CSV table of C-alpha atoms and ligand atoms in Angstrom, one decimal:
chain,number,residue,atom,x,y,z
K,15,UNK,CA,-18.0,317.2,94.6
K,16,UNK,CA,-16.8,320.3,93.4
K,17,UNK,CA,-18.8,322.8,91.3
K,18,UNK,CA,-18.0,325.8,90.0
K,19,UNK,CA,-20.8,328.2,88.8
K,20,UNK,CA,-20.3,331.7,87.7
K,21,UNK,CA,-23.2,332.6,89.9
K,22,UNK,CA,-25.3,331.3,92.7
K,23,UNK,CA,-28.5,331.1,90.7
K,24,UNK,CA,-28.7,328.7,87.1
K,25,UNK,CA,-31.6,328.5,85.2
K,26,UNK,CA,-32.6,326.8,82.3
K,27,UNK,CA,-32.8,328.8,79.4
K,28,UNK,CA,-36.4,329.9,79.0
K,29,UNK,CA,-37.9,329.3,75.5
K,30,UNK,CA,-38.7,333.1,73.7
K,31,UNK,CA,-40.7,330.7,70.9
K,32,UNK,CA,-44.6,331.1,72.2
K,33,UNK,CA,-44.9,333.7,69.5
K,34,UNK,CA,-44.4,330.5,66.9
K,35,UNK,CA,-46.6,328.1,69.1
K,36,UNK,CA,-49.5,328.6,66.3
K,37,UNK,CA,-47.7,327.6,63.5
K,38,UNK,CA,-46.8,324.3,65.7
K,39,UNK,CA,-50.6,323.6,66.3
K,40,UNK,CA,-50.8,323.8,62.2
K,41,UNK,CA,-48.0,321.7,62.2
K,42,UNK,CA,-48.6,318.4,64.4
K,43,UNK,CA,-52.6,319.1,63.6
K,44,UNK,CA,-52.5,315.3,63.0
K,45,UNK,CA,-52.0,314.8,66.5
K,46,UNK,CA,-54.1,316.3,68.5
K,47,UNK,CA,-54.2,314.1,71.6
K,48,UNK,CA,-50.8,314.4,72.5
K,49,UNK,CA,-50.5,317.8,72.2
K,50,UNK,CA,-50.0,320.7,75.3
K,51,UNK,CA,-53.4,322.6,75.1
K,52,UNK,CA,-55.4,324.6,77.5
K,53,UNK,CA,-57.4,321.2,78.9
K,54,UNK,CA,-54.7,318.3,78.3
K,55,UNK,CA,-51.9,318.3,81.1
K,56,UNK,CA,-48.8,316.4,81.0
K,57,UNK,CA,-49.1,312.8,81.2
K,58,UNK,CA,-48.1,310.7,84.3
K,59,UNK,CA,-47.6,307.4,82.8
K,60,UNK,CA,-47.6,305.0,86.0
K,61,UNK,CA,-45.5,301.7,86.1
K,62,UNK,CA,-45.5,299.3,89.0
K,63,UNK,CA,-44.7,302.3,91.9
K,64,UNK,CA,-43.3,304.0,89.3
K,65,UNK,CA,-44.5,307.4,87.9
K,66,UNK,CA,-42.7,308.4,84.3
K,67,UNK,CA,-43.0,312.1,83.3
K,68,UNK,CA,-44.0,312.9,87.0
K,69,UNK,CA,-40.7,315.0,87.6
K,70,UNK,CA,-37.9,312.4,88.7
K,71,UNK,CA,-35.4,311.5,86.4
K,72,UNK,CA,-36.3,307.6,85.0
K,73,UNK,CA,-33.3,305.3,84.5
K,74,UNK,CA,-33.4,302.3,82.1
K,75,UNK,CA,-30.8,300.6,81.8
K,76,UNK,CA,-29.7,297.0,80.7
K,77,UNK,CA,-28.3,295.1,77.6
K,78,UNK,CA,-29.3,295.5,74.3
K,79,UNK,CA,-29.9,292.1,73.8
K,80,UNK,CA,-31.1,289.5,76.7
K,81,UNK,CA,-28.0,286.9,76.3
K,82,UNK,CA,-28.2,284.8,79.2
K,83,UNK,CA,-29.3,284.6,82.6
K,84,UNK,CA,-25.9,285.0,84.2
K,85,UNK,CA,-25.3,288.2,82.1
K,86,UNK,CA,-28.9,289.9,82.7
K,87,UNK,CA,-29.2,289.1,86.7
K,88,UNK,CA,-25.9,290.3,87.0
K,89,UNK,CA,-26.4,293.4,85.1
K,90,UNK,CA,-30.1,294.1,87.1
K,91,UNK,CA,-28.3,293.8,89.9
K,92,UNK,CA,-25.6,296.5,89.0
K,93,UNK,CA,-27.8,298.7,87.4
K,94,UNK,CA,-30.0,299.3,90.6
K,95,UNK,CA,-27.6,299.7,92.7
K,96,UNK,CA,-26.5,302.6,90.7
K,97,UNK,CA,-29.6,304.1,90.5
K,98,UNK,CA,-31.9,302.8,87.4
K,99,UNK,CA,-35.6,301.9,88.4
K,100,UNK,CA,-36.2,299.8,84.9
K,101,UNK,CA,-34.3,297.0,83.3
K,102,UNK,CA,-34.3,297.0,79.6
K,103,UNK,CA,-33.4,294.2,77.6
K,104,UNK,CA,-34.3,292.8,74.2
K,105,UNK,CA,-35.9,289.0,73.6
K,106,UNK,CA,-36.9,289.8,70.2
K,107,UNK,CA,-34.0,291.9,68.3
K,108,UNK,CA,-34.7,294.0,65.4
K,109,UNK,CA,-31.7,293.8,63.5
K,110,UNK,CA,-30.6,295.1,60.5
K,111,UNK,CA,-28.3,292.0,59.5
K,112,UNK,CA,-30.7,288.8,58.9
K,113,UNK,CA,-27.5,286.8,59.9
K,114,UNK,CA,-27.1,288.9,63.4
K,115,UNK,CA,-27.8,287.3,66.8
K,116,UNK,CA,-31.8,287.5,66.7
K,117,UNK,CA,-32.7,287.1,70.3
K,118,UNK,CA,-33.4,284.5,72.8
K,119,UNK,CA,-37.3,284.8,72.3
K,120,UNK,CA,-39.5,283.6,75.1
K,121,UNK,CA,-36.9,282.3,77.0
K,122,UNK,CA,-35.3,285.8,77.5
K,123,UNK,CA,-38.9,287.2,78.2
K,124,UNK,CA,-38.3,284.8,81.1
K,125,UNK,CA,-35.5,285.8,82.4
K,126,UNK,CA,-36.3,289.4,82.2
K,127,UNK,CA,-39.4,288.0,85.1
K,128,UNK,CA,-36.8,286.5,87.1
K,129,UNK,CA,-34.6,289.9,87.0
K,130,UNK,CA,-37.7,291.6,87.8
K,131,UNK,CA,-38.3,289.3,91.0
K,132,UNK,CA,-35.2,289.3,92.2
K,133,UNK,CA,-34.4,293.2,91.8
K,134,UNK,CA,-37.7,295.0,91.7
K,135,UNK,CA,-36.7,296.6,88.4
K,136,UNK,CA,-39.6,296.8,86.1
K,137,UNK,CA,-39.1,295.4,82.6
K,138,UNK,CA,-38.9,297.1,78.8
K,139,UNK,CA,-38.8,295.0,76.0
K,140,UNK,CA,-39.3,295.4,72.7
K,141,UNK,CA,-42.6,293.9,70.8
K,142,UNK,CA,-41.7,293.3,67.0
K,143,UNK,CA,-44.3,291.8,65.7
K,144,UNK,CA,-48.4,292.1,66.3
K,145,UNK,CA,-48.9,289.2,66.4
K,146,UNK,CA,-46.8,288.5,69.8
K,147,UNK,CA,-47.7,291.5,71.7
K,148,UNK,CA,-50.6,289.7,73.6
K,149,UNK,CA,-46.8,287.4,75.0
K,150,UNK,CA,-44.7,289.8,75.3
K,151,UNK,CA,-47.2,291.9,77.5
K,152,UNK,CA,-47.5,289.2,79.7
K,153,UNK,CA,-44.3,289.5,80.8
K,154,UNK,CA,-42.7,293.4,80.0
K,155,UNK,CA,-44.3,296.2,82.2
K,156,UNK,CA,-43.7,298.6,79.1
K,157,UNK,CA,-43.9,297.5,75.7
K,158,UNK,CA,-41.2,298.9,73.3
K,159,UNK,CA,-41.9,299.7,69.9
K,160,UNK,CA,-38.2,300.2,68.0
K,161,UNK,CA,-37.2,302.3,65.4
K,162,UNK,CA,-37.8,300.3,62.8
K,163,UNK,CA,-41.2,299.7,63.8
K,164,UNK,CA,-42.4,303.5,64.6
K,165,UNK,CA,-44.5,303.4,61.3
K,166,UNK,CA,-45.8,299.6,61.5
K,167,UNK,CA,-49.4,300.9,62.4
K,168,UNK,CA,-50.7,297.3,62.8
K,169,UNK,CA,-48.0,297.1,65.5
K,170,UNK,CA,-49.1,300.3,67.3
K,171,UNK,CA,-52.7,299.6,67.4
K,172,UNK,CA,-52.3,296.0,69.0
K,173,UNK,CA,-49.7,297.1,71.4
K,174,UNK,CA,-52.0,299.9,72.1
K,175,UNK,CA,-55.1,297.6,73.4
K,176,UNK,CA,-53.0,295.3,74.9
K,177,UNK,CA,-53.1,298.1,77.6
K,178,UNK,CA,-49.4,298.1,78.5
K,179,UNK,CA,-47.3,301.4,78.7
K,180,UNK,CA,-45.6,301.7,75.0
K,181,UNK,CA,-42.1,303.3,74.7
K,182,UNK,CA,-42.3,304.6,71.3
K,183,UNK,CA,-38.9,304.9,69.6
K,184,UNK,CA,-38.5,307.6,66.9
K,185,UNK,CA,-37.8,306.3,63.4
K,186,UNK,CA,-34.7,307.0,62.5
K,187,UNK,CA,-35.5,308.8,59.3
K,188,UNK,CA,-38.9,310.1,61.0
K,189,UNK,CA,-39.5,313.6,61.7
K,190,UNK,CA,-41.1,315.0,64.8
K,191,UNK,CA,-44.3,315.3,63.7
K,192,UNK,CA,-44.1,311.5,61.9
K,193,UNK,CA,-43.4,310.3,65.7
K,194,UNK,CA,-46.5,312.3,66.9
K,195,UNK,CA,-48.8,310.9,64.4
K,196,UNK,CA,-47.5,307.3,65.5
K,197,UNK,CA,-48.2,308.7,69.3
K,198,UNK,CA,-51.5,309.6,68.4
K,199,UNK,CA,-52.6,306.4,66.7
K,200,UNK,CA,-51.4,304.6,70.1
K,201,UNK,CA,-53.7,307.5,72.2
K,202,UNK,CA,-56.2,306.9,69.9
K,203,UNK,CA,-57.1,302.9,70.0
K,204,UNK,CA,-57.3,304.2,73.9
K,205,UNK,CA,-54.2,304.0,75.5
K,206,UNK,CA,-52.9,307.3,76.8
K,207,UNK,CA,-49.5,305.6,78.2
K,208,UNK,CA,-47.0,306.7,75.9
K,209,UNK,CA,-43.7,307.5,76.4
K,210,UNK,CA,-41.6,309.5,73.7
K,211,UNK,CA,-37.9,308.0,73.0
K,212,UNK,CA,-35.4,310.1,70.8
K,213,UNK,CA,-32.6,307.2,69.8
K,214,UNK,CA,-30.8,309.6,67.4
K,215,UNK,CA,-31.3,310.2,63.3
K,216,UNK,CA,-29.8,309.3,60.1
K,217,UNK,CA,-28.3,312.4,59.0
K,218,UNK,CA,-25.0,313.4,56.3
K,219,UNK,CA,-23.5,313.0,59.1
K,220,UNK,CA,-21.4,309.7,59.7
K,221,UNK,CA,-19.0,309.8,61.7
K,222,UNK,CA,-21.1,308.4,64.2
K,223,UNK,CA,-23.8,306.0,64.3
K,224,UNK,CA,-27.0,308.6,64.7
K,225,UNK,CA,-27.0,312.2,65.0
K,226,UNK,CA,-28.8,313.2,68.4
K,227,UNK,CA,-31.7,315.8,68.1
K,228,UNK,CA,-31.3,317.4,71.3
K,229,UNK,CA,-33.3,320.2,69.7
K,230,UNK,CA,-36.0,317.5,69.4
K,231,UNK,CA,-36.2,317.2,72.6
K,232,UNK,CA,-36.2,320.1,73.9
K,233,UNK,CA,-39.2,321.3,70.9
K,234,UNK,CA,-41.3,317.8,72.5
K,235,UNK,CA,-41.0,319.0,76.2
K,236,UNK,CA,-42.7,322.4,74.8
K,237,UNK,CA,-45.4,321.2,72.7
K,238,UNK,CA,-46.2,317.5,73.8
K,239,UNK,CA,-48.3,316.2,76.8
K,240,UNK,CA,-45.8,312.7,76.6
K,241,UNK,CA,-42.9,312.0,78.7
K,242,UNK,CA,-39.6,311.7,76.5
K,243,UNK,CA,-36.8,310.1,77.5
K,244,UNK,CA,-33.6,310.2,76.0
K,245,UNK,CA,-31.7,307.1,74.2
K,246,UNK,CA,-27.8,308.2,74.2
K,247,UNK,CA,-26.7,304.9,73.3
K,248,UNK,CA,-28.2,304.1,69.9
K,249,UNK,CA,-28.0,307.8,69.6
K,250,UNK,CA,-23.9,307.7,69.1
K,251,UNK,CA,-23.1,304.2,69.0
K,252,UNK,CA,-19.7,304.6,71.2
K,253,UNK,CA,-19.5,304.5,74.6
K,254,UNK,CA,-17.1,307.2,74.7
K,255,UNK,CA,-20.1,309.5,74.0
K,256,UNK,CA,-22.7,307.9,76.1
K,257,UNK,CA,-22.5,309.7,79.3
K,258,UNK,CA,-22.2,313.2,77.5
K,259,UNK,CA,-25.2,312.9,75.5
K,260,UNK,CA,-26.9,311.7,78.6
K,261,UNK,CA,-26.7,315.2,79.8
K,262,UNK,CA,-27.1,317.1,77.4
K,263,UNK,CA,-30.7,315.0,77.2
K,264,UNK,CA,-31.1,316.0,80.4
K,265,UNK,CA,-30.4,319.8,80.2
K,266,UNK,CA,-32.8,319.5,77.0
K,267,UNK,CA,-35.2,318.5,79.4
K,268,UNK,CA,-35.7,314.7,79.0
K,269,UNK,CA,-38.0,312.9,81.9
K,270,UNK,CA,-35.5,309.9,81.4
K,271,UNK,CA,-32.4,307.8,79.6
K,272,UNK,CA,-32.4,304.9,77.8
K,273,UNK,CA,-29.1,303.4,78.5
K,274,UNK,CA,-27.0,300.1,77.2
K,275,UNK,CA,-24.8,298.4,79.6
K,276,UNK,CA,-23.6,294.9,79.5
K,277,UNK,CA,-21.3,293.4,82.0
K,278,UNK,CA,-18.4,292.8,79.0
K,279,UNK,CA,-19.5,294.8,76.1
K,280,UNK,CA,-16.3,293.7,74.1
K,281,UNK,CA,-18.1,290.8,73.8
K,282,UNK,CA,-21.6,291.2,73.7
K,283,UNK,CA,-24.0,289.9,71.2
K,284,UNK,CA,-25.3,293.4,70.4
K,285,UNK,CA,-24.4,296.5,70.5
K,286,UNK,CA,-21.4,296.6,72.2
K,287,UNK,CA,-19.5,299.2,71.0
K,288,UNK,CA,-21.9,301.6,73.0
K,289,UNK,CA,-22.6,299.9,76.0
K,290,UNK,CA,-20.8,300.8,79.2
K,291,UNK,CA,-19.8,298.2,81.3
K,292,UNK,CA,-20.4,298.6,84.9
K,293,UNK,CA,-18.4,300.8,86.2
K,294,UNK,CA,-18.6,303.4,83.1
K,295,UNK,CA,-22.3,303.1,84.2
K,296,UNK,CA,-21.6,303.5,87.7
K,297,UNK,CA,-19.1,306.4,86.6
K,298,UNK,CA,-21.7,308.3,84.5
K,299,UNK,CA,-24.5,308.1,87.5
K,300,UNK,CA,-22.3,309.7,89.5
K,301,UNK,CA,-21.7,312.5,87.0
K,302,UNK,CA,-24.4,312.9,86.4
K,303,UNK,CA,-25.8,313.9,89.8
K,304,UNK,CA,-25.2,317.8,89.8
K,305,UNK,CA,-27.2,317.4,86.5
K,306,UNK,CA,-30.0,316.0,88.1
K,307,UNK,CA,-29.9,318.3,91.0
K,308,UNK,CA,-30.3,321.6,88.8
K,309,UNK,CA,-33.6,319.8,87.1
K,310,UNK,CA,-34.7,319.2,90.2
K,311,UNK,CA,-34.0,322.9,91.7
K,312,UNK,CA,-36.2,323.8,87.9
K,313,UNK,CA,-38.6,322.0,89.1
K,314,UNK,CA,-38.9,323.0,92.2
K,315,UNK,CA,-38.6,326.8,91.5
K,316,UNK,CA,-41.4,326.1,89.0
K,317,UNK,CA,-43.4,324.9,92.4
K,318,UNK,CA,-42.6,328.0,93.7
K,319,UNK,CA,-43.4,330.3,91.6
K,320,UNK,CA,-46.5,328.9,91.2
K,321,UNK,CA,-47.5,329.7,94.7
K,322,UNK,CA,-45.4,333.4,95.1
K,323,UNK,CA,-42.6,332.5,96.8
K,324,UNK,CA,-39.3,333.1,95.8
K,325,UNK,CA,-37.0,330.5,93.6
K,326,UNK,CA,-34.6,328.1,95.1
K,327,UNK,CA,-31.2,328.8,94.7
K,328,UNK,CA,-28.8,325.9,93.1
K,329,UNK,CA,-26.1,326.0,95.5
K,330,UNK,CA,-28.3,325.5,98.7
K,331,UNK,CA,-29.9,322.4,96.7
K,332,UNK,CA,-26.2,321.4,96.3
K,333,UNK,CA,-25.4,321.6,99.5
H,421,LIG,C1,-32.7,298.8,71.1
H,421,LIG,O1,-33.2,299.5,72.0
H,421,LIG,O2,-31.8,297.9,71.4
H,421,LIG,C2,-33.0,299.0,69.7
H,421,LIG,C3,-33.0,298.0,68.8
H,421,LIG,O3,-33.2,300.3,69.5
H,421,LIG,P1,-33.7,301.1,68.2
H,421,LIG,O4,-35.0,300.5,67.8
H,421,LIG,O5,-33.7,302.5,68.6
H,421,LIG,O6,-32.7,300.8,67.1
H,422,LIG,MN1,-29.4,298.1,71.1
C-alpha cells in the first residue's frame, strides 16, 4: 500500500473549543448522564466478546432488510471475512411507504440466530414497536431503535429494561441535544448501554438522501460518554458515497460504521441503491485500513502521553 504524507507525523486536529465547553453543559443540561464530566468516563458498552467504544474500530454490516436465509448467511459470511464483528439486519422494517416490503418478522429474527451460530457475528436488529421488545431481545444482542422511532419514549423505556445494548439512531430532523435527551431517558430507566448512531439529516439539501453531520460527530466524541458509530449508508443513500463517508466518520472520530451490503443490491428489497455488494464492501475495508491505522496511532499516542513518553510516529505503525 502506498501512502504518501507530507510528514512523518499526522495528527488529528485537536479541538481549540474548551473555552465553549460551559455553554455546552447549559446546552444538553437535560442530559446529564451521558455527558463527559469530571466523574463519568467513556462508556464500554460490552457485547458477547465484544467491547464498543473501547478503542477498536466496530464493523456492522449486513442488509437492510433480512430477505431470506440464502441472502443473510451468505452475506454473514462475506462480511466477517472482511472484517465486520456484527451482523445487522432488519426483521421489522420501518418504512416510509405502507405498501413497501415490511419485513419477514420472527422468522428473520430467526435467521439472524442461525447467522449468528454459524459466523460468530453478533446481531442488531431493529425493535419498532414496545410492545415486541421483550421478542426481539430474545434473539438480537443490541436492540436498534431507528430514526423514526428516536422520540417514541414508550419505545426507549421498554427497550431500556429489557437490558439489551440499544443502538440509538438520530432522528432525522432531531438535533444533537434531541438525541441526548432520548440517550438519557434510555440511561435513566437503568441501562447505561447506549450506543450513539448518526444516519444523516433532512436538510435543503436534496441531492442526496441525508446530509451527514460529520460535525455531529465529531461535537459527540467531545462532550458525550457514549460510543457513536457512524451510519454512511442511510446517511447518502448511494453506494457511490458509502465508502467516503465511512472515512470521513472515522477521521471525525466515530467508534464504528453502520454499513448496508446485500449480496445483489440491484435487487434487494430495501435499500439498495446504497448497499455495496460484496466486493465494494470488501474494496472499502481495504481502504479503509490506513484510516484505521492513524486512529489507532491517536490512540496510542494518547497512551503515551499519558504516561511521558514520547508519541508514535504514523509511518512506523504503517510499516
Ligand atoms: C435501517 O438501519 O435500515 C434503518 C431503517 O435506518 P434508519 O432508522 O436510520 O432510517
Ligand atoms: Mn436501510
Amino acid at each position: 500500500m502506498c501512502i504518501v504524507l507530507r510528514s512523518d507525523t499526522l495528527t488529528f486536529p485537536q479541538n481549540g473549543a474548551h473555552g465553549v465547553r460551559a455553554s455546552w453543559q447549559e446546552l444538553f443540561a437535560a442530559s446529564p448522564d451521558v455527558l463527559i464530566n469530571a466523574s463519568a468516563h467513556k462508556t464500554v458498552v460490552p457485547v458477547l466478546d465484544f467491547a464498543i467504544g473501547e478503542g477498536g474500530l466496530t464493523i456492522m454490516a449486513g442488509p437492510c432488510s433480512v430477505e431470506s436465509e440464502a441472502q443473510l448467511m451468505a452475506t454473514a459470511h462475506h462480511v466477517r471475512r472482511a472484517g465486520a464483528q456484527f451482523l445487522r439486519g432488519g426483521a421489522f422494517k420501518p418504512r416510509s411507504s405502507p405498501y413497501a416490503f415490511q419485513g419477514l418478522g420472527v422468522e428473520g429474527l430467526k435467521l439472524l440466530v442461525k447467522a449468528r451460530e454459524e459466523t460468530g457475528l453478533a446481531i442488531v436488529t431493529e425493535v419498532m414497536s414496545e410492545n415486541d421488545v421483550s421478542l426481539v431481545a430474545e434473539y438480537a444482542d443490541i436492540l436498534q431503535i431507528g430514526s423514526r422511532s428516536m422520540e417514541n419514549y414508550s419505545l426507549l423505556e421498554a427497550a431500556a429494561r429489557s437490558g439489551r445494548p440499544i443502538l440509538l439512531k438520530r432522528g432525522m430532523v432531531a438535533t444533537i441535544a434531541d438525541m441526548l435527551r432520548s440517550a438519557q431517558v434510555i440511561v435513566a430507566n437503568g441501562n447505561p448501554n447506549v450506543i450513539l448512531c448518526e444516519r444523516g439529516i433532512r436538510t435543503f439539501e436534496t441531492a442526496l438522501r441525508n446530509t451527514f453531520d460529520a460535525a455531529g460527530i465529531a461535537l459527540l466524541k467531545q462532550i458525550c460518554r457514549l460510543p457513536v458509530i457512524a451510519d454512511p449508508s442511510h446517511a447518502c443513500g448511494h453506494r457511490d458515497l458509502v465508502a467516503a463517508l465511512a472515512r470521513i466518520g472515522i477521521a471525525a472520530g466515530a467508534d464504528g460504521l453502520l454499513v448496508e451490503v446485500h449480496p445483489n443490491p440491484d435487487k434487494a428489497l430495501s435499500d439498495g441503491d446504497q448497499s455495496l455488494d460484496f466486493a465494494e464492501f470488501e474494496a472499502m475495508m481495504t481502504g479503509l485500513a490506513p484510516w484505521i491505522a492513524l486512529r489507532t496511532v491517536k490512540a496510542q499516542e494518547g497512551e503515551a502521553d499519558q504516561h511521558g513518553s514520547s508519541g508514535i510516529h504514523l509511518m512506523e505503525a504503517l510499516g
